[in-house]
Short mmCIF file of C-alpha atoms and ligand atoms in Angstrom, two decimals:
data_model
loop_
_atom_site.label_atom_id
_atom_site.label_comp_id
_atom_site.label_asym_id
_atom_site.label_seq_id
_atom_site.Cartn_x
_atom_site.Cartn_y
_atom_site.Cartn_z
CA ASP B 1 -211.66 -111.15 -74.57
CA LYS B 2 -208.08 -111.10 -75.80
CA GLY B 3 -206.99 -108.45 -73.30
CA ASN B 4 -203.90 -106.67 -74.60
CA HIS B 5 -202.98 -109.61 -76.77
CA ARG B 6 -203.27 -109.74 -80.51
CA HIS B 7 -204.56 -113.32 -80.53
CA PHE B 8 -206.21 -115.71 -78.10
CA MET B 9 -203.30 -118.09 -78.62
CA LEU B 10 -200.81 -115.53 -77.30
CA LYS B 11 -203.07 -114.65 -74.39
CA GLU B 12 -203.37 -118.34 -73.52
CA ILE B 13 -199.61 -118.87 -73.76
CA TYR B 14 -199.16 -116.03 -71.29
CA GLU B 15 -201.78 -117.41 -68.90
CA GLN B 16 -199.75 -120.56 -68.32
CA PRO B 17 -197.94 -119.58 -65.10
CA VAL B 18 -201.28 -118.71 -63.50
CA VAL B 19 -203.34 -121.65 -64.75
CA VAL B 20 -200.63 -124.21 -64.07
CA ALA B 21 -200.38 -122.88 -60.50
CA GLN B 22 -204.17 -122.97 -60.24
CA THR B 23 -204.24 -126.56 -61.48
CA LEU B 24 -201.43 -127.70 -59.18
CA ARG B 25 -203.24 -126.22 -56.20
CA SER B 26 -205.84 -129.00 -56.49
CA TYR B 27 -203.19 -131.73 -56.50
CA ILE B 28 -200.49 -130.58 -54.10
CA ARG B 29 -200.38 -130.04 -50.37
CA PRO B 30 -197.64 -127.43 -50.18
CA VAL B 31 -197.05 -127.61 -46.44
CA GLU B 32 -196.54 -131.38 -46.38
CA GLN B 33 -194.92 -131.22 -49.87
CA MET B 34 -197.12 -134.11 -50.96
CA VAL B 35 -199.26 -134.90 -53.94
CA ALA B 36 -202.95 -135.60 -53.23
CA LEU B 37 -205.50 -136.74 -55.79
CA PRO B 38 -209.23 -136.37 -55.13
CA ASP B 39 -210.99 -139.23 -53.33
CA MET B 40 -211.58 -142.23 -55.52
CA ALA B 41 -213.65 -145.37 -55.32
CA PHE B 42 -210.76 -147.69 -56.22
CA ASP B 43 -207.31 -148.48 -54.88
CA LEU B 44 -204.34 -147.05 -56.79
CA ALA B 45 -202.13 -149.69 -55.15
CA ALA B 46 -204.04 -152.33 -57.15
CA VAL B 47 -203.05 -150.77 -60.49
CA GLU B 48 -200.69 -153.09 -62.39
CA ARG B 49 -200.48 -151.28 -65.70
CA VAL B 50 -201.63 -148.03 -67.28
CA VAL B 51 -203.09 -147.40 -70.72
CA ILE B 52 -203.26 -143.77 -71.84
CA VAL B 53 -205.43 -142.77 -74.80
CA ALA B 54 -205.88 -139.33 -76.39
CA CYS B 55 -205.66 -137.42 -79.68
CA GLY B 56 -203.29 -134.76 -80.99
CA THR B 57 -201.55 -132.61 -78.42
CA ALA B 58 -203.25 -134.48 -75.57
CA SER B 59 -201.64 -137.72 -76.84
CA TYR B 60 -198.19 -136.14 -76.32
CA VAL B 61 -199.13 -135.63 -72.67
CA GLY B 62 -199.72 -139.38 -72.63
CA MET B 63 -196.30 -140.07 -74.15
CA ILE B 64 -194.60 -137.84 -71.56
CA GLY B 65 -196.69 -139.52 -68.84
CA LYS B 66 -195.28 -142.87 -69.95
CA TYR B 67 -191.73 -141.70 -69.13
CA TRP B 68 -192.86 -140.42 -65.74
CA ILE B 69 -195.05 -143.35 -64.66
CA GLU B 70 -192.44 -145.89 -65.72
CA ARG B 71 -189.68 -143.99 -63.95
CA PHE B 72 -191.49 -143.20 -60.71
CA ALA B 73 -194.10 -145.93 -60.29
CA ARG B 74 -192.27 -148.70 -62.23
CA LEU B 75 -195.55 -149.69 -63.90
CA PRO B 76 -195.78 -150.67 -67.56
CA VAL B 77 -197.50 -147.96 -69.62
CA GLU B 78 -199.01 -148.13 -73.05
CA VAL B 79 -199.95 -144.99 -74.97
CA ASP B 80 -202.04 -144.83 -78.11
CA VAL B 81 -203.98 -142.35 -80.19
CA ALA B 82 -207.69 -142.97 -79.69
CA SER B 83 -208.49 -143.62 -83.35
CA GLU B 84 -206.05 -146.57 -83.36
CA PHE B 85 -206.75 -147.86 -79.86
CA ARG B 86 -210.45 -148.36 -80.44
CA TYR B 87 -210.07 -150.38 -83.61
CA ARG B 88 -207.15 -152.63 -82.66
CA ASP B 89 -208.51 -155.08 -80.08
CA PRO B 90 -206.38 -153.83 -77.19
CA VAL B 91 -205.58 -156.29 -74.40
CA LEU B 92 -206.93 -154.90 -71.12
CA PRO B 93 -206.27 -157.34 -68.25
CA PRO B 94 -207.57 -156.76 -64.70
CA GLY B 95 -205.42 -154.24 -62.88
CA THR B 96 -205.37 -151.88 -65.87
CA LEU B 97 -205.97 -148.19 -65.22
CA GLY B 98 -207.24 -146.50 -68.38
CA VAL B 99 -206.46 -142.79 -68.63
CA VAL B 100 -207.96 -140.43 -71.20
CA VAL B 101 -206.56 -136.93 -71.73
CA SER B 102 -208.70 -134.28 -73.39
CA GLN B 103 -209.14 -130.54 -73.28
CA SER B 104 -212.73 -130.55 -74.55
CA GLY B 105 -213.82 -133.86 -73.09
CA GLU B 106 -215.85 -134.35 -76.28
CA THR B 107 -213.34 -135.62 -78.88
CA ALA B 108 -215.29 -138.41 -80.57
CA ASP B 109 -212.51 -141.01 -80.82
CA THR B 110 -211.31 -140.44 -77.25
CA LEU B 111 -214.86 -140.69 -75.93
CA ALA B 112 -215.40 -143.93 -77.85
CA ALA B 113 -212.09 -145.27 -76.48
CA LEU B 114 -213.21 -144.41 -72.95
CA ARG B 115 -216.48 -146.26 -73.45
CA HIS B 116 -214.61 -149.23 -74.87
CA MET B 117 -212.39 -149.33 -71.77
CA LYS B 118 -215.39 -149.14 -69.46
CA GLU B 119 -217.18 -151.92 -71.32
CA SER B 120 -214.03 -154.03 -70.92
CA GLY B 121 -214.24 -153.55 -67.15
CA VAL B 122 -211.28 -151.20 -66.92
CA THR B 123 -211.14 -148.54 -64.18
CA THR B 124 -210.80 -145.14 -65.82
CA ALA B 125 -209.43 -141.71 -65.02
CA GLY B 126 -209.68 -138.59 -67.17
CA ILE B 127 -207.45 -135.52 -67.32
CA ILE B 128 -210.04 -133.11 -68.69
CA ASN B 129 -210.45 -129.35 -68.95
CA VAL B 130 -214.22 -129.01 -69.45
CA PRO B 131 -215.85 -130.31 -66.25
CA THR B 132 -219.33 -130.56 -67.80
CA SER B 133 -218.16 -132.61 -70.79
CA SER B 134 -219.23 -136.16 -71.67
CA MET B 135 -215.86 -137.63 -70.69
CA ALA B 136 -215.84 -135.77 -67.37
CA ARG B 137 -219.20 -137.33 -66.56
CA GLU B 138 -218.24 -140.85 -67.61
CA VAL B 139 -214.77 -141.41 -66.09
CA ASP B 140 -214.47 -143.13 -62.70
CA LEU B 141 -211.96 -140.54 -61.52
CA LEU B 142 -212.08 -137.00 -62.86
CA LEU B 143 -208.75 -135.18 -62.70
CA SER B 144 -209.68 -131.68 -63.78
CA THR B 145 -207.29 -129.23 -65.33
CA HIS B 146 -208.08 -125.65 -64.38
CA ALA B 147 -206.85 -123.98 -67.55
CA GLY B 148 -210.09 -122.04 -68.06
CA PRO B 149 -211.70 -121.83 -71.51
CA GLU B 150 -209.19 -122.35 -74.32
CA ILE B 151 -210.29 -120.48 -77.45
CA GLY B 152 -207.28 -120.79 -79.79
CA VAL B 153 -207.54 -123.93 -81.90
CA ALA B 154 -203.88 -124.64 -81.14
CA SER B 155 -203.82 -126.09 -77.65
CA THR B 156 -201.34 -124.37 -75.32
CA LYS B 157 -202.40 -123.78 -71.72
CA ALA B 158 -204.54 -126.92 -71.64
CA PHE B 159 -201.42 -128.90 -72.59
CA THR B 160 -199.20 -127.61 -69.76
CA CYS B 161 -202.03 -128.03 -67.25
CA GLN B 162 -202.52 -131.61 -68.46
CA LEU B 163 -198.80 -132.21 -67.92
CA ALA B 164 -199.05 -130.84 -64.37
CA VAL B 165 -201.89 -133.25 -63.57
CA MET B 166 -200.10 -136.15 -65.27
CA ALA B 167 -197.04 -135.45 -63.08
CA ALA B 168 -199.23 -135.50 -59.96
CA LEU B 169 -200.86 -138.77 -61.06
CA SER B 170 -197.44 -140.33 -61.70
CA VAL B 171 -196.21 -139.37 -58.24
CA ASN B 172 -199.37 -140.57 -56.53
CA LEU B 173 -199.18 -143.92 -58.34
CA ALA B 174 -195.54 -144.20 -57.30
CA ARG B 175 -196.39 -143.62 -53.66
CA ALA B 176 -199.33 -146.03 -53.77
CA LYS B 177 -197.04 -148.70 -55.23
CA GLY B 178 -194.44 -148.05 -52.55
CA ARG B 179 -191.87 -146.95 -55.11
CA LEU B 180 -191.29 -143.41 -53.84
CA ASP B 181 -190.41 -142.53 -50.26
CA ALA B 182 -191.50 -139.30 -48.56
CA GLU B 183 -188.14 -137.63 -49.15
CA GLN B 184 -188.19 -138.38 -52.88
CA GLU B 185 -191.78 -137.21 -53.11
CA ARG B 186 -190.92 -133.92 -51.44
CA ALA B 187 -188.14 -133.30 -53.96
CA VAL B 188 -190.49 -133.93 -56.89
CA VAL B 189 -193.23 -131.77 -55.37
CA ARG B 190 -190.77 -128.91 -54.87
CA ALA B 191 -189.90 -129.13 -58.56
CA LEU B 192 -193.60 -128.98 -59.45
CA ILE B 193 -194.20 -126.01 -57.15
CA ALA B 194 -191.38 -124.19 -58.98
CA ALA B 195 -192.97 -124.83 -62.40
CA PRO B 196 -195.16 -121.71 -62.69
CA GLU B 197 -192.27 -119.39 -61.90
CA THR B 198 -189.99 -121.21 -64.33
CA ILE B 199 -192.66 -120.99 -67.04
CA SER B 200 -192.76 -117.21 -66.39
CA ALA B 201 -188.99 -117.06 -66.82
CA ALA B 202 -189.32 -118.91 -70.14
CA LEU B 203 -191.92 -116.36 -71.31
CA ALA B 204 -189.28 -113.64 -70.96
CA TYR B 205 -187.69 -114.96 -74.18
CA ASP B 206 -190.77 -114.04 -76.20
CA GLU B 207 -189.15 -111.06 -77.91
CA ALA B 208 -186.00 -112.95 -78.76
CA ILE B 209 -188.11 -115.72 -80.31
CA ALA B 210 -190.18 -113.17 -82.25
CA GLY B 211 -186.91 -111.74 -83.54
CA MET B 212 -185.72 -115.02 -85.00
CA ALA B 213 -189.08 -116.30 -86.32
CA GLY B 214 -188.36 -114.74 -89.72
CA THR B 215 -185.55 -117.25 -90.31
CA ILE B 216 -188.09 -120.10 -90.01
CA ALA B 217 -191.02 -118.43 -91.78
CA GLY B 218 -189.42 -118.89 -95.21
CA ALA B 219 -188.79 -122.62 -94.78
CA ARG B 220 -190.83 -125.27 -96.56
CA ASP B 221 -189.96 -128.01 -94.11
CA VAL B 222 -188.79 -127.97 -90.49
CA LEU B 223 -187.56 -130.83 -88.30
CA TYR B 224 -187.73 -131.00 -84.51
CA LEU B 225 -185.53 -133.31 -82.44
CA GLY B 226 -185.66 -134.38 -78.81
CA ARG B 227 -184.83 -137.36 -76.62
CA GLY B 228 -186.72 -138.79 -73.63
CA PRO B 229 -189.63 -136.55 -72.58
CA GLU B 230 -188.37 -133.97 -75.07
CA TYR B 231 -189.18 -136.38 -77.90
CA PRO B 232 -192.96 -135.88 -77.48
CA MET B 233 -192.16 -132.17 -77.13
CA ALA B 234 -190.53 -132.35 -80.57
CA LEU B 235 -193.76 -133.89 -81.89
CA GLU B 236 -195.74 -131.13 -80.19
CA GLY B 237 -193.48 -128.44 -81.70
CA ALA B 238 -193.97 -129.88 -85.16
CA LEU B 239 -197.75 -130.15 -84.71
CA LYS B 240 -198.04 -126.56 -83.48
CA LEU B 241 -196.02 -125.26 -86.43
CA LYS B 242 -198.02 -127.28 -88.99
CA GLU B 243 -201.35 -126.26 -87.54
CA ILE B 244 -200.94 -122.54 -87.52
CA SER B 245 -198.20 -121.68 -90.03
CA TYR B 246 -198.91 -124.44 -92.59
CA ILE B 247 -195.20 -125.22 -92.79
CA HIS B 248 -194.51 -128.92 -93.12
CA ALA B 249 -192.84 -130.05 -89.90
CA GLU B 250 -191.92 -133.39 -88.33
CA GLY B 251 -190.72 -134.32 -84.88
CA TYR B 252 -188.26 -137.17 -84.37
CA ALA B 253 -186.58 -138.92 -81.51
CA SER B 254 -182.98 -137.67 -81.83
CA GLY B 255 -181.62 -141.19 -82.17
CA GLU B 256 -183.94 -141.91 -85.10
CA MET B 257 -182.34 -139.22 -87.29
CA LYS B 258 -179.80 -141.56 -88.77
CA HIS B 259 -182.46 -144.14 -89.59
CA GLY B 260 -183.88 -142.07 -92.40
CA PRO B 261 -184.75 -138.44 -91.77
CA ILE B 262 -181.12 -137.31 -91.97
CA ALA B 263 -181.46 -137.75 -95.74
CA LEU B 264 -183.74 -134.70 -95.72
CA ILE B 265 -181.11 -132.45 -94.16
CA ASP B 266 -179.74 -129.56 -96.17
CA GLU B 267 -179.34 -125.79 -95.68
CA ALA B 268 -183.01 -125.23 -96.46
CA VAL B 269 -184.41 -127.40 -93.63
CA PRO B 270 -184.15 -125.76 -90.20
CA LEU B 271 -183.59 -128.22 -87.36
CA ILE B 272 -185.03 -127.27 -83.97
CA VAL B 273 -183.26 -129.18 -81.19
CA LEU B 274 -184.78 -129.43 -77.69
CA ALA B 275 -181.95 -130.34 -75.33
CA PRO B 276 -182.05 -129.35 -71.66
CA SER B 277 -178.85 -130.11 -69.71
CA GLY B 278 -178.95 -133.50 -68.05
CA PRO B 279 -178.19 -137.14 -68.69
CA LEU B 280 -179.64 -137.10 -72.24
CA PHE B 281 -177.90 -133.90 -73.36
CA ASP B 282 -174.66 -135.32 -74.82
CA LYS B 283 -176.44 -137.95 -76.89
CA THR B 284 -178.92 -135.44 -78.29
CA VAL B 285 -176.12 -133.01 -79.14
CA SER B 286 -174.13 -135.68 -80.92
CA ASN B 287 -177.19 -136.35 -83.13
CA MET B 288 -177.45 -132.61 -83.71
CA GLN B 289 -173.78 -132.41 -84.72
CA GLU B 290 -174.20 -135.25 -87.21
CA ALA B 291 -176.90 -133.14 -88.85
CA GLN B 292 -174.77 -129.98 -88.66
CA ALA B 293 -171.96 -131.80 -90.48
CA ARG B 294 -174.47 -132.23 -93.33
CA GLY B 295 -175.35 -128.56 -93.48
CA ALA B 296 -178.28 -128.43 -91.02
CA GLN B 297 -179.28 -124.95 -89.86
CA VAL B 298 -179.84 -125.56 -86.16
CA VAL B 299 -181.91 -123.67 -83.62
CA LEU B 300 -180.81 -124.98 -80.21
CA ILE B 301 -183.25 -124.67 -77.30
CA SER B 302 -181.34 -125.35 -74.10
CA ASP B 303 -180.19 -123.71 -70.87
CA ALA B 304 -177.10 -121.52 -70.42
CA ALA B 305 -174.82 -124.49 -69.75
CA GLY B 306 -176.12 -126.40 -72.76
CA ILE B 307 -175.78 -123.39 -75.05
CA ALA B 308 -172.24 -122.72 -73.80
CA GLN B 309 -171.35 -126.30 -74.61
CA ALA B 310 -173.09 -126.78 -77.97
CA GLY B 311 -174.39 -123.43 -79.20
CA GLU B 312 -171.65 -122.87 -81.78
CA ASN B 313 -172.46 -123.05 -85.48
CA THR B 314 -176.17 -122.67 -84.87
CA ILE B 315 -178.38 -120.08 -86.60
CA ALA B 316 -179.99 -119.23 -83.26
CA THR B 317 -180.13 -120.35 -79.67
CA ILE B 318 -183.10 -119.96 -77.32
CA GLU B 319 -182.00 -119.94 -73.72
CA MET B 320 -184.28 -121.53 -71.16
CA PRO B 321 -183.89 -121.39 -67.39
CA GLU B 322 -182.28 -124.38 -65.75
CA VAL B 323 -184.99 -126.88 -64.80
CA HIS B 324 -185.57 -130.06 -62.86
CA PRO B 325 -185.93 -132.83 -65.50
CA LEU B 326 -189.52 -133.51 -64.34
CA ILE B 327 -190.75 -130.07 -65.27
CA ALA B 328 -188.62 -129.62 -68.41
CA PRO B 329 -191.58 -130.45 -70.71
CA LEU B 330 -193.78 -127.84 -69.00
CA VAL B 331 -191.08 -125.22 -69.53
CA TYR B 332 -189.88 -126.24 -73.01
CA ALA B 333 -193.51 -126.10 -74.19
CA VAL B 334 -193.23 -122.31 -74.04
CA PRO B 335 -190.52 -121.68 -76.67
CA VAL B 336 -192.11 -124.31 -78.89
CA GLN B 337 -195.49 -122.53 -78.69
CA LEU B 338 -194.01 -119.07 -79.12
CA LEU B 339 -191.94 -120.11 -82.11
CA ALA B 340 -194.99 -121.52 -83.90
CA TYR B 341 -196.97 -118.42 -82.96
CA HIS B 342 -194.44 -115.90 -84.25
CA VAL B 343 -193.77 -117.84 -87.44
CA ALA B 344 -197.53 -117.86 -88.13
CA VAL B 345 -197.75 -114.13 -87.43
CA ALA B 346 -194.80 -113.54 -89.77
CA LYS B 347 -196.62 -115.53 -92.46
CA GLY B 348 -199.91 -113.74 -91.82
CA THR B 349 -202.01 -116.86 -91.28
CA ASP B 350 -205.15 -116.98 -89.14
CA VAL B 351 -203.55 -117.97 -85.85
CA ASP B 352 -206.67 -118.61 -83.79
CA GLN B 353 -208.75 -120.21 -86.53
CA PRO B 354 -206.38 -122.14 -88.79
CA ARG B 355 -207.86 -123.48 -92.01
CA ASN B 356 -209.53 -126.92 -92.00
CA LEU B 357 -209.39 -127.26 -88.20
CA ALA B 358 -212.03 -127.19 -85.47
CA LYS B 359 -211.46 -126.63 -81.77
CA SER B 360 -213.30 -129.76 -80.84
CA VAL B 361 -213.28 -132.79 -83.14
CA THR B 362 -216.63 -134.42 -82.47
CA VAL B 363 -216.71 -136.46 -85.67
CA GLU B 364 -214.79 -139.72 -86.04
O1 M6R C 1 -210.13 -131.62 -76.90
P1 M6R C 1 -209.03 -132.63 -77.03
O2 M6R C 1 -207.90 -132.37 -76.09
O3 M6R C 1 -209.51 -134.05 -76.91
O4 M6R C 1 -208.46 -132.43 -78.49
C1 M6R C 1 -207.48 -133.28 -79.00
C2 M6R C 1 -206.88 -132.73 -80.27
O5 M6R C 1 -207.88 -132.53 -81.25
C3 M6R C 1 -206.14 -131.40 -80.03
O6 M6R C 1 -205.15 -131.52 -79.05
C4 M6R C 1 -205.49 -130.89 -81.32
O7 M6R C 1 -204.43 -131.74 -81.70
C5 M6R C 1 -205.03 -129.43 -81.13
N1 M6R C 1 -205.56 -128.60 -82.17
C6 M6R C 1 -203.54 -129.30 -81.06
O8 M6R C 1 -203.11 -127.99 -80.96
#
């Protein structure tokens, strides 16, 4: 049932504050301001490195998880798409924690990667939305997302719930490794507790985004830029747009622009820049300005301070609330999803059932 919404995708975008809160409830003790994973049969303190494997949107959760686990737990993290991981003879020494991320829990390549890890003697965890799925049954530690059924082929609420669980896993690993004291943990947990409300605040820009979608709908190509955890968000933005509007889109790490993609820039290629205020802002904006000097039509997604500083000469700005850097990806997911959605609606494509795609990819 789509409720009052025109498409399942829009309904699912709007469910995010509720389902992220619901998911976090299983992983946070609000009174103690601590993260708590379910009981497990192995010791997180013994983990020496983490390997995260997934496909599509779920693989971007892995990439964001790499920033978090490295920062908080100081453990080396490797991330790969399942279809590459399983065929490349990965090195999996003792002490490896293998993590799969999947909405359906049935994606053929991710399932095969999980089995490969288990056969190699690796302890596994799965961030999974369908609790009865094959992956949910086979992982050593099931970390469920409570997004509820996701109908739209374009993943939205499963993605932000996966990020919430990944954040909790990162913090728990950090504590187990003795790399985060109670005070630091409380600060991070407070940021997580604030996420649902901040996602709601981001949803308030829906109309503004709908209003500017027409400027993107006519484009043949679109580029997305971000740095740090916003780099995988740029990839996610580009994937969402491709999937449902059929516009060719690519995401790049901001600093990679000048190593090739800047040659594509002209007035006809909109450039969507994801740049929350913070330590990475100035660098990202300087990459954006290099593109502007070559005629790029920029849409800047930032907070009020960022827009005040760098919003000039853009074709549009999308203002996000100010956020703790940890939850920025959960919040910046919203404008990225809404932009893809409204561009697809403007183009009249089949938003919930895009051509050539299936909700669950059970063939290799
Ligand atoms: O069910 P899974 O999370 O394993 O699916 C992985 C990908 O097929 C999926 O995220 C796909 O990229 C989505 N259609 C993206 O919107």
